[in-house]
mmCIF file of C-alpha atoms and ligand atoms in Angstrom:
data_model
loop_
_atom_site.group_PDB
_atom_site.id
_atom_site.type_symbol
_atom_site.label_atom_id
_atom_site.label_comp_id
_atom_site.label_asym_id
_atom_site.label_seq_id
_atom_site.Cartn_x
_atom_site.Cartn_y
_atom_site.Cartn_z
ATOM 1 C CA MET A 1 -11.501 -22.918 -0.219
ATOM 2 C CA THR A 2 -12.666 -24.987 -3.144
ATOM 3 C CA ASP A 3 -15.531 -22.545 -3.660
ATOM 4 C CA ILE A 4 -13.161 -19.513 -4.105
ATOM 5 C CA GLN A 5 -12.614 -18.071 -7.693
ATOM 6 C CA SER A 6 -12.179 -14.417 -7.097
ATOM 7 C CA ILE A 7 -9.693 -13.147 -4.505
ATOM 8 C CA VAL A 8 -8.803 -9.362 -3.541
ATOM 9 C CA VAL A 9 -5.871 -8.889 -1.267
ATOM 10 C CA LEU A 10 -5.145 -5.464 0.601
ATOM 11 C CA THR A 11 -1.675 -4.953 1.705
ATOM 12 C CA GLY A 12 -0.309 -2.289 4.230
ATOM 13 C CA ALA A 13 2.971 -1.508 5.786
ATOM 14 C CA GLY A 14 2.886 -4.609 7.783
ATOM 15 C CA ILE A 15 3.846 -6.825 4.942
ATOM 16 C CA SER A 16 7.003 -5.000 4.283
ATOM 17 C CA ALA A 17 8.319 -4.691 8.034
ATOM 18 C CA GLU A 18 10.437 -7.781 7.921
ATOM 19 C CA SER A 19 12.162 -6.350 4.984
ATOM 20 C CA GLY A 20 13.307 -3.318 7.134
ATOM 21 C CA VAL A 21 10.870 -0.872 6.006
ATOM 22 C CA PRO A 22 9.392 1.122 8.924
ATOM 23 C CA THR A 23 5.682 1.012 9.363
ATOM 24 C CA PHE A 24 3.767 4.277 10.108
ATOM 25 C CA ARG A 25 2.081 3.608 13.241
ATOM 26 C CA GLY A 26 4.852 2.244 15.185
ATOM 27 C CA PRO A 27 5.362 2.569 19.057
ATOM 28 C CA ASP A 28 5.967 6.559 18.604
ATOM 29 C CA GLY A 29 3.125 6.810 16.304
ATOM 30 C CA LEU A 30 5.228 9.091 14.000
ATOM 31 C CA TRP A 31 6.366 8.527 10.422
ATOM 32 C CA GLU A 32 10.145 8.385 10.422
ATOM 33 C CA GLY A 33 10.262 10.902 13.319
ATOM 34 C CA HIS A 34 7.700 13.221 11.108
ATOM 35 C CA ARG A 35 4.013 13.969 12.212
ATOM 36 C CA VAL A 36 2.092 12.573 9.067
ATOM 37 C CA GLU A 37 0.375 15.942 8.734
ATOM 38 C CA ASP A 38 3.827 17.717 8.400
ATOM 39 C CA VAL A 39 4.829 15.600 5.440
ATOM 40 C CA ALA A 40 2.124 13.694 3.472
ATOM 41 C CA THR A 41 -0.223 16.412 2.737
ATOM 42 C CA PRO A 42 -0.545 18.612 -0.041
ATOM 43 C CA ASP A 43 -0.394 21.557 2.712
ATOM 44 C CA ALA A 44 2.695 20.468 3.858
ATOM 45 C CA TYR A 45 4.247 20.165 0.159
ATOM 46 C CA ALA A 46 3.204 23.892 -0.365
ATOM 47 C CA ARG A 47 4.601 24.960 3.340
ATOM 48 C CA ASP A 48 7.737 23.322 3.155
ATOM 49 C CA PRO A 49 8.726 21.489 -0.059
ATOM 50 C CA ASP A 50 12.185 20.785 1.088
ATOM 51 C CA LEU A 51 11.066 18.723 4.180
ATOM 52 C CA VAL A 52 8.508 16.585 2.142
ATOM 53 C CA LEU A 53 10.756 15.910 -0.932
ATOM 54 C CA ASP A 54 13.692 15.126 1.197
ATOM 55 C CA PHE A 55 11.211 12.831 3.492
ATOM 56 C CA TYR A 56 10.278 11.081 0.117
ATOM 57 C CA ASP A 57 13.913 11.064 -1.269
ATOM 58 C CA GLN A 58 15.209 9.347 1.776
ATOM 59 C CA ARG A 59 12.689 6.603 1.673
ATOM 60 C CA ARG A 60 13.095 6.080 -2.252
ATOM 61 C CA ALA A 61 16.714 5.852 -1.645
ATOM 62 C CA ASN A 62 16.353 3.077 1.097
ATOM 63 C CA LEU A 63 14.453 0.899 -1.414
ATOM 64 C CA ASP A 64 17.744 -0.089 -2.751
ATOM 65 C CA ARG A 65 18.855 -1.509 0.708
ATOM 66 C CA VAL A 66 15.961 -3.704 1.166
ATOM 67 C CA THR A 67 14.601 -7.001 -0.375
ATOM 68 C CA PRO A 68 11.238 -8.780 -0.685
ATOM 69 C CA ASN A 69 10.321 -11.039 2.276
ATOM 70 C CA GLU A 70 8.570 -14.452 2.268
ATOM 71 C CA ALA A 71 5.419 -12.626 2.318
ATOM 72 C CA HIS A 72 5.951 -10.668 -0.893
ATOM 73 C CA GLU A 73 7.461 -14.025 -2.495
ATOM 74 C CA ALA A 74 4.296 -15.927 -1.462
ATOM 75 C CA LEU A 75 2.250 -13.481 -3.045
ATOM 76 C CA GLY A 76 4.051 -13.597 -5.848
ATOM 77 C CA ARG A 77 3.541 -17.302 -6.221
ATOM 78 C CA LEU A 78 -0.009 -17.067 -5.600
ATOM 79 C CA ASP A 79 -0.212 -14.378 -8.587
ATOM 80 C CA ALA A 80 1.642 -16.851 -11.097
ATOM 81 C CA GLU A 81 -0.380 -20.021 -9.885
ATOM 82 C CA TRP A 82 -3.914 -18.917 -8.889
ATOM 83 C CA PRO A 83 -5.981 -19.922 -11.869
ATOM 84 C CA GLY A 84 -9.131 -17.591 -10.970
ATOM 85 C CA GLU A 85 -9.163 -13.717 -10.546
ATOM 86 C CA LEU A 86 -6.643 -11.967 -8.159
ATOM 87 C CA LEU A 87 -6.209 -8.212 -7.468
ATOM 88 C CA ILE A 88 -3.414 -7.211 -4.841
ATOM 89 C CA VAL A 89 -4.255 -3.689 -3.797
ATOM 90 C CA THR A 90 -1.409 -2.191 -1.900
ATOM 91 C CA GLN A 91 -1.413 1.004 0.235
ATOM 92 C CA ASN A 92 2.324 0.477 -0.107
ATOM 93 C CA VAL A 93 4.557 2.515 -2.122
ATOM 94 C CA ASP A 94 7.459 0.764 -1.925
ATOM 95 C CA ASP A 95 8.308 -1.720 -5.083
ATOM 96 C CA LEU A 96 8.805 -4.729 -2.907
ATOM 97 C CA HIS A 97 5.552 -6.669 -4.430
ATOM 98 C CA GLU A 98 6.774 -6.208 -7.815
ATOM 99 C CA ARG A 99 10.048 -7.384 -6.737
ATOM 100 C CA GLY A 100 8.583 -10.611 -5.203
ATOM 101 C CA GLY A 101 6.657 -11.610 -8.406
ATOM 102 C CA ALA A 102 3.318 -9.883 -8.016
ATOM 103 C CA THR A 103 2.074 -8.558 -11.427
ATOM 104 C CA ARG A 104 -1.661 -8.416 -10.909
ATOM 105 C CA LEU A 105 -1.119 -5.277 -8.739
ATOM 106 C CA LEU A 106 -2.349 -1.797 -7.795
ATOM 107 C CA HIS A 107 -0.852 1.092 -5.864
ATOM 108 C CA MET A 108 -3.777 2.755 -4.537
ATOM 109 C CA HIS A 109 -1.469 5.394 -2.838
ATOM 110 C CA GLY A 110 0.987 5.652 -5.737
ATOM 111 C CA GLU A 111 4.699 4.858 -5.685
ATOM 112 C CA LEU A 112 8.031 5.988 -4.502
ATOM 113 C CA LYS A 113 9.697 5.484 -7.787
ATOM 114 C CA LYS A 114 7.206 7.316 -9.725
ATOM 115 C CA GLY A 115 7.233 11.313 -10.059
ATOM 116 C CA TRP A 116 4.193 13.558 -11.016
ATOM 117 C CA CYS A 117 5.327 16.894 -13.127
ATOM 118 C CA LEU A 118 2.946 19.615 -12.066
ATOM 119 C CA ALA A 119 3.850 21.848 -15.180
ATOM 120 C CA CYS A 120 2.721 19.319 -17.700
ATOM 121 C CA ASP A 121 0.905 16.710 -15.644
ATOM 122 C CA ALA A 122 3.186 13.607 -17.104
ATOM 123 C CA ARG A 123 3.492 10.860 -14.534
ATOM 124 C CA ALA A 124 6.725 8.725 -15.352
ATOM 125 C CA PRO A 125 9.006 6.387 -13.344
ATOM 126 C CA PHE A 126 11.474 8.346 -11.039
ATOM 127 C CA ASP A 127 14.486 7.252 -9.414
ATOM 128 C CA GLY A 128 16.996 9.380 -7.738
ATOM 129 C CA THR A 129 16.186 12.720 -5.565
ATOM 130 C CA MET A 130 13.562 15.398 -5.937
ATOM 131 C CA ALA A 131 15.067 17.860 -3.345
ATOM 132 C CA ASP A 132 17.468 19.306 -5.936
ATOM 133 C CA ARG A 133 14.589 19.989 -8.322
ATOM 134 C CA PRO A 134 15.327 18.046 -11.523
ATOM 135 C CA ALA A 135 13.857 18.823 -14.802
ATOM 136 C CA CYS A 136 10.698 16.965 -16.175
ATOM 137 C CA ALA A 137 11.635 14.423 -18.946
ATOM 138 C CA SER A 138 8.566 15.419 -20.817
ATOM 139 C CA CYS A 139 8.237 19.175 -20.735
ATOM 140 C CA GLY A 140 11.825 20.112 -19.561
ATOM 141 C CA THR A 141 10.645 22.179 -16.592
ATOM 142 C CA ALA A 142 12.778 22.143 -13.762
ATOM 143 C CA GLY A 143 11.481 22.049 -10.004
ATOM 144 C CA GLN A 144 7.751 20.922 -10.667
ATOM 145 C CA ILE A 145 8.036 17.297 -9.722
ATOM 146 C CA ARG A 146 6.417 16.034 -6.874
ATOM 147 C CA PRO A 147 6.186 12.376 -5.598
ATOM 148 C CA ASP A 148 3.659 10.756 -7.167
ATOM 149 C CA ILE A 149 1.999 9.556 -4.000
ATOM 150 C CA VAL A 150 -1.514 9.846 -2.730
ATOM 151 C CA TRP A 151 -1.445 12.138 0.441
ATOM 152 C CA PHE A 152 -4.137 12.724 2.927
ATOM 153 C CA GLY A 153 -7.140 14.640 1.343
ATOM 154 C CA GLU A 154 -6.187 13.300 -2.145
ATOM 155 C CA MET A 155 -8.329 10.861 -4.039
ATOM 156 C CA PRO A 156 -6.711 7.258 -3.971
ATOM 157 C CA TYR A 157 -5.826 5.701 -7.492
ATOM 158 C CA GLU A 158 -8.348 3.333 -9.336
ATOM 159 C CA MET A 159 -10.936 3.407 -6.843
ATOM 160 C CA ASP A 160 -13.586 2.131 -9.518
ATOM 161 C CA ARG A 161 -11.594 -0.850 -10.350
ATOM 162 C CA ILE A 162 -11.017 -1.540 -6.598
ATOM 163 C CA ASP A 163 -14.725 -1.262 -6.151
ATOM 164 C CA ASP A 164 -15.623 -3.425 -8.822
ATOM 165 C CA ALA A 165 -12.920 -6.115 -7.847
ATOM 166 C CA LEU A 166 -14.420 -5.969 -4.157
ATOM 167 C CA ALA A 167 -18.060 -6.482 -5.245
ATOM 168 C CA ALA A 168 -16.981 -9.340 -7.288
ATOM 169 C CA CYS A 169 -14.631 -11.364 -4.909
ATOM 170 C CA ASP A 170 -15.365 -14.553 -3.273
ATOM 171 C CA LEU A 171 -12.426 -13.671 -0.646
ATOM 172 C CA PHE A 172 -10.982 -10.682 0.797
ATOM 173 C CA VAL A 173 -7.750 -10.997 2.688
ATOM 174 C CA SER A 174 -6.033 -8.012 4.620
ATOM 175 C CA ILE A 175 -2.544 -8.362 5.313
ATOM 176 C CA GLY A 176 -0.413 -6.132 7.513
ATOM 177 C CA THR A 177 -2.527 -3.032 7.964
ATOM 178 C CA SER A 178 -3.746 -1.071 11.014
ATOM 179 C CA GLY A 179 -6.967 -0.334 9.503
ATOM 180 C CA ALA A 180 -6.810 3.563 10.340
ATOM 181 C CA VAL A 181 -7.035 5.224 7.059
ATOM 182 C CA TYR A 182 -10.104 5.421 4.463
ATOM 183 C CA PRO A 183 -11.113 4.301 2.074
ATOM 184 C CA ALA A 184 -8.817 1.105 2.428
ATOM 185 C CA ALA A 185 -10.113 0.560 5.880
ATOM 186 C CA GLY A 186 -13.517 0.267 4.850
ATOM 187 C CA PHE A 187 -12.903 -2.492 1.807
ATOM 188 C CA VAL A 188 -13.586 -5.348 4.288
ATOM 189 C CA GLN A 189 -17.150 -3.928 4.833
ATOM 190 C CA GLY A 190 -17.671 -3.650 1.043
ATOM 191 C CA ALA A 191 -16.492 -7.018 0.357
ATOM 192 C CA ARG A 192 -18.614 -8.406 3.152
ATOM 193 C CA HIS A 193 -21.769 -6.674 1.921
ATOM 194 C CA HIS A 194 -21.320 -8.346 -1.401
ATOM 195 C CA GLY A 195 -20.890 -11.689 0.162
ATOM 196 C CA ALA A 196 -17.192 -12.463 0.326
ATOM 197 C CA ARG A 197 -15.557 -14.160 3.084
ATOM 198 C CA THR A 198 -12.981 -12.061 4.886
ATOM 199 C CA LEU A 199 -9.584 -12.905 6.303
ATOM 200 C CA GLU A 200 -7.144 -10.699 8.384
ATOM 201 C CA LEU A 201 -3.408 -11.747 8.676
ATOM 202 C CA ASN A 202 -1.975 -9.238 11.242
ATOM 203 C CA LEU A 203 0.706 -9.057 13.769
ATOM 204 C CA GLU A 204 -1.892 -7.509 16.266
ATOM 205 C CA PRO A 205 -5.785 -6.881 15.978
ATOM 206 C CA SER A 206 -6.393 -3.816 13.510
ATOM 207 C CA GLU A 207 -9.035 -1.169 14.062
ATOM 208 C CA GLY A 208 -11.174 -3.146 11.677
ATOM 209 C CA SER A 209 -10.807 -6.779 13.095
ATOM 210 C CA ILE A 210 -14.587 -6.821 14.034
ATOM 211 C CA PHE A 211 -15.551 -6.911 10.530
ATOM 212 C CA PHE A 212 -13.431 -10.129 9.435
ATOM 213 C CA HIS A 213 -14.879 -13.481 9.473
ATOM 214 C CA GLU A 214 -11.602 -14.743 10.716
ATOM 215 C CA SER A 215 -8.428 -12.796 12.042
ATOM 216 C CA ARG A 216 -5.028 -14.915 12.357
ATOM 217 C CA MET A 217 -2.315 -12.890 14.313
ATOM 218 C CA GLY A 218 1.431 -13.297 13.806
ATOM 219 C CA ARG A 219 4.164 -12.090 11.286
ATOM 220 C CA ALA A 220 3.431 -11.929 7.590
ATOM 221 C CA GLY A 221 6.337 -13.756 6.935
ATOM 222 C CA GLU A 222 5.010 -16.913 8.360
ATOM 223 C CA LEU A 223 1.145 -16.374 8.241
ATOM 224 C CA VAL A 224 1.094 -15.446 4.281
ATOM 225 C CA PRO A 225 3.137 -18.301 3.184
ATOM 226 C CA ALA A 226 1.090 -20.772 4.881
ATOM 227 C CA TRP A 227 -2.078 -19.437 3.609
ATOM 228 C CA VAL A 228 -0.807 -19.314 -0.009
ATOM 229 C CA ASP A 229 0.195 -22.864 0.373
ATOM 230 C CA GLU A 230 -3.690 -23.407 1.802
ATOM 231 C CA MET A 231 -5.010 -21.545 -1.326
ATOM 232 C CA LEU A 232 -2.828 -23.516 -4.020
ATOM 233 C CA GLY A 233 -3.581 -26.903 -2.178
HETATM 234 C C1 LIG B 1 -9.403 10.415 0.865
HETATM 235 C C2 LIG B 1 1.022 7.321 1.317
HETATM 236 C C3 LIG B 1 -11.218 11.901 0.079
HETATM 237 C C4 LIG B 1 1.792 8.227 1.852
HETATM 238 C C5 LIG B 1 -0.953 7.040 2.760
HETATM 239 C C6 LIG B 1 -12.353 11.231 9.241
HETATM 240 C C7 LIG B 1 -12.834 9.644 9.030
HETATM 241 C C8 LIG B 1 -12.596 9.069 8.142
HETATM 242 C C9 LIG B 1 -11.767 9.283 7.036
HETATM 243 C C10 LIG B 1 -11.195 10.712 7.062
HETATM 244 C C11 LIG B 1 -11.433 11.638 8.195
HETATM 245 N N1 LIG B 1 -10.525 12.696 8.276
HETATM 246 C C12 LIG B 1 -9.903 12.491 7.150
HETATM 247 C C13 LIG B 1 -10.168 11.122 6.376
HETATM 248 C C14 LIG B 1 -9.746 10.834 5.029
HETATM 249 C C15 LIG B 1 -8.243 10.291 5.329
HETATM 250 C C16 LIG B 1 -8.160 9.060 6.345
HETATM 251 O O1 LIG B 1 -8.629 8.225 6.510
HETATM 252 N N2 LIG B 1 -7.661 9.882 7.637
HETATM 253 C C17 LIG B 1 -7.342 9.027 8.690
HETATM 254 C C18 LIG B 1 -6.130 9.435 9.610
HETATM 255 C C19 LIG B 1 -8.710 9.062 9.673
HETATM 256 N N3 LIG B 1 -8.086 9.624 4.095
HETATM 257 C C20 LIG B 1 -7.598 10.390 2.981
HETATM 258 O O2 LIG B 1 -7.341 11.336 2.990
HETATM 259 C C21 LIG B 1 -7.533 9.341 1.654
HETATM 260 N N4 LIG B 1 -8.176 10.201 0.615
HETATM 261 O O3 LIG B 1 -10.206 10.430 1.724
HETATM 262 O O4 LIG B 1 -9.691 11.370 -0.268
HETATM 263 C C22 LIG B 1 -11.285 12.418 -1.224
HETATM 264 C C23 LIG B 1 -12.692 12.596 -1.972
HETATM 265 C C24 LIG B 1 -12.976 13.069 -2.986
HETATM 266 C C25 LIG B 1 -12.047 14.001 -3.505
HETATM 267 C C26 LIG B 1 -10.798 13.898 -3.309
HETATM 268 C C27 LIG B 1 -10.415 13.200 -1.861
HETATM 269 C C28 LIG B 1 -6.118 9.372 1.201
HETATM 270 C C29 LIG B 1 -5.218 8.677 2.423
HETATM 271 C C30 LIG B 1 -3.882 8.294 1.734
HETATM 272 C C31 LIG B 1 -2.689 8.693 2.397
HETATM 273 N N5 LIG B 1 -1.454 8.223 2.259
HETATM 274 N N6 LIG B 1 0.228 6.508 2.350
HETATM 275 C C32 LIG B 1 2.855 7.719 2.055
HETATM 276 O O5 LIG B 1 3.341 6.527 2.147
HETATM 277 O O6 LIG B 1 3.835 8.425 2.707
HETATM 278 S S1 LIG B 1 -1.632 6.248 4.241
HETATM 279 C C33 LIG B 1 -0.657 5.338 4.796
HETATM 280 O O7 LIG B 1 -1.319 4.982 6.256
HETATM 281 C C34 LIG B 1 -0.629 4.237 4.072
HETATM 282 O O8 LIG B 1 -0.607 4.226 2.842
HETATM 283 C C35 LIG B 1 -1.787 3.302 4.697
HETATM 284 O O9 LIG B 1 -2.886 3.582 3.807
HETATM 285 C C36 LIG B 1 -1.984 4.072 6.054
HETATM 286 C C37 LIG B 1 -2.257 3.207 7.046
HETATM 287 O O10 LIG B 1 -0.913 2.555 6.999
HETATM 288 P P1 LIG B 1 -0.746 0.992 7.208
HETATM 289 O O11 LIG B 1 -0.227 0.594 5.790
HETATM 290 O O12 LIG B 1 -1.733 0.065 7.851
HETATM 291 O O13 LIG B 1 0.703 1.054 8.229
HETATM 292 P P2 LIG B 1 0.561 1.299 9.791
HETATM 293 O O14 LIG B 1 1.792 1.517 10.401
HETATM 294 O O15 LIG B 1 -0.652 2.072 10.263
HETATM 295 O O16 LIG B 1 0.133 -0.144 10.313
HETATM 296 C C38 LIG B 1 1.023 -1.426 10.137
HETATM 297 C C39 LIG B 1 0.097 -2.637 10.692
HETATM 298 O O17 LIG B 1 0.932 -3.861 10.153
HETATM 299 C C40 LIG B 1 -0.125 -2.652 12.114
HETATM 300 O O18 LIG B 1 -1.423 -2.978 12.284
HETATM 301 C C41 LIG B 1 0.932 -3.660 12.574
HETATM 302 O O19 LIG B 1 0.365 -4.452 13.647
HETATM 303 C C42 LIG B 1 1.130 -4.731 11.480
HETATM 304 N N7 LIG B 1 2.549 -5.292 11.309
HETATM 305 C C43 LIG B 1 3.585 -4.652 11.694
HETATM 306 N N8 LIG B 1 4.546 -5.617 11.331
HETATM 307 C C44 LIG B 1 4.074 -6.732 10.995
HETATM 308 C C45 LIG B 1 2.756 -6.541 10.897
HETATM 309 N N9 LIG B 1 1.521 -7.266 10.374
HETATM 310 C C46 LIG B 1 2.221 -8.490 9.859
HETATM 311 N N10 LIG B 1 3.861 -8.886 9.955
HETATM 312 C C47 LIG B 1 4.497 -8.053 10.640
HETATM 313 N N11 LIG B 1 5.774 -8.306 10.485
#
């Protein structure tokens, strides 16, 4: 690993699983009892805002009951000690990477603890519940705050920054994601196209496993600390 200077890490729900945060495509394939189309799309929000707001209110409230696991903390250690370039791109909307010490971090699908006011377009930290239609701290309008979360059909955040990092990285590591959703699922091909080594750490083969030079199967809580120890020598 001596010729590695720049690293991009992509994480998905699997890295938070051992913290007790449910993944999306579990055995029943539903998102906490919901079909993804019924809760994670702009149409769903327009059609049934109470259902959507409550779905996210529950997940936001759950954050106070979960803590970072060894995988989050290992990435926090890598972030603190890695002398080269590092960007952790998470598909997760929880705050466990931050709480595990990550700072060179980007939430490409937004965050549970952020709100977006559709009246004044302000995005701001948000805790509490949206179902009771709180007023916006910036413009005072009530009932216009939606989750600052990227739904299906919406453009993920900071794609230019991600694409630049993928083009420049020597190593791309994917942790705890099924490789089911684009554009994140295509990052491995982009990185590989630019000559990066590619490594997958996952409980089971993902839909994109064939694109990785190396795949290690197991729990993130075991594989990520071991990999970080390798990198920090
Ligand atoms: C866009 C936030 C365009 C919401 C999420 C047809 C073909 C290709 C693409 C499309 C298509 N039709 C539509 C599309 C586009 C669509 C898409 O990809 N659809 C899929 C279903 C085919 N994508 C989009 O719409 C994206 N936007 O394309 O915009 C555009 C262009 C111009 C202008 C405007 C728009 C936006 C997608 C973002 C949706 N939002 N999340 C929320 O959280 O509620 S997606 C959500 O699912 C996640 O964020 C993540 O991205 C995705 C996959 O979830 P995972 O994180 O991978 O979790 P999952 O449960 O699936 O897997 C967990 C994995 O962990 C498993 O492999 C498991 O084995 C492993 N695991 C479990 N435990 C452990 C573990 N691993 C290690 N240790 C453990 N302990």
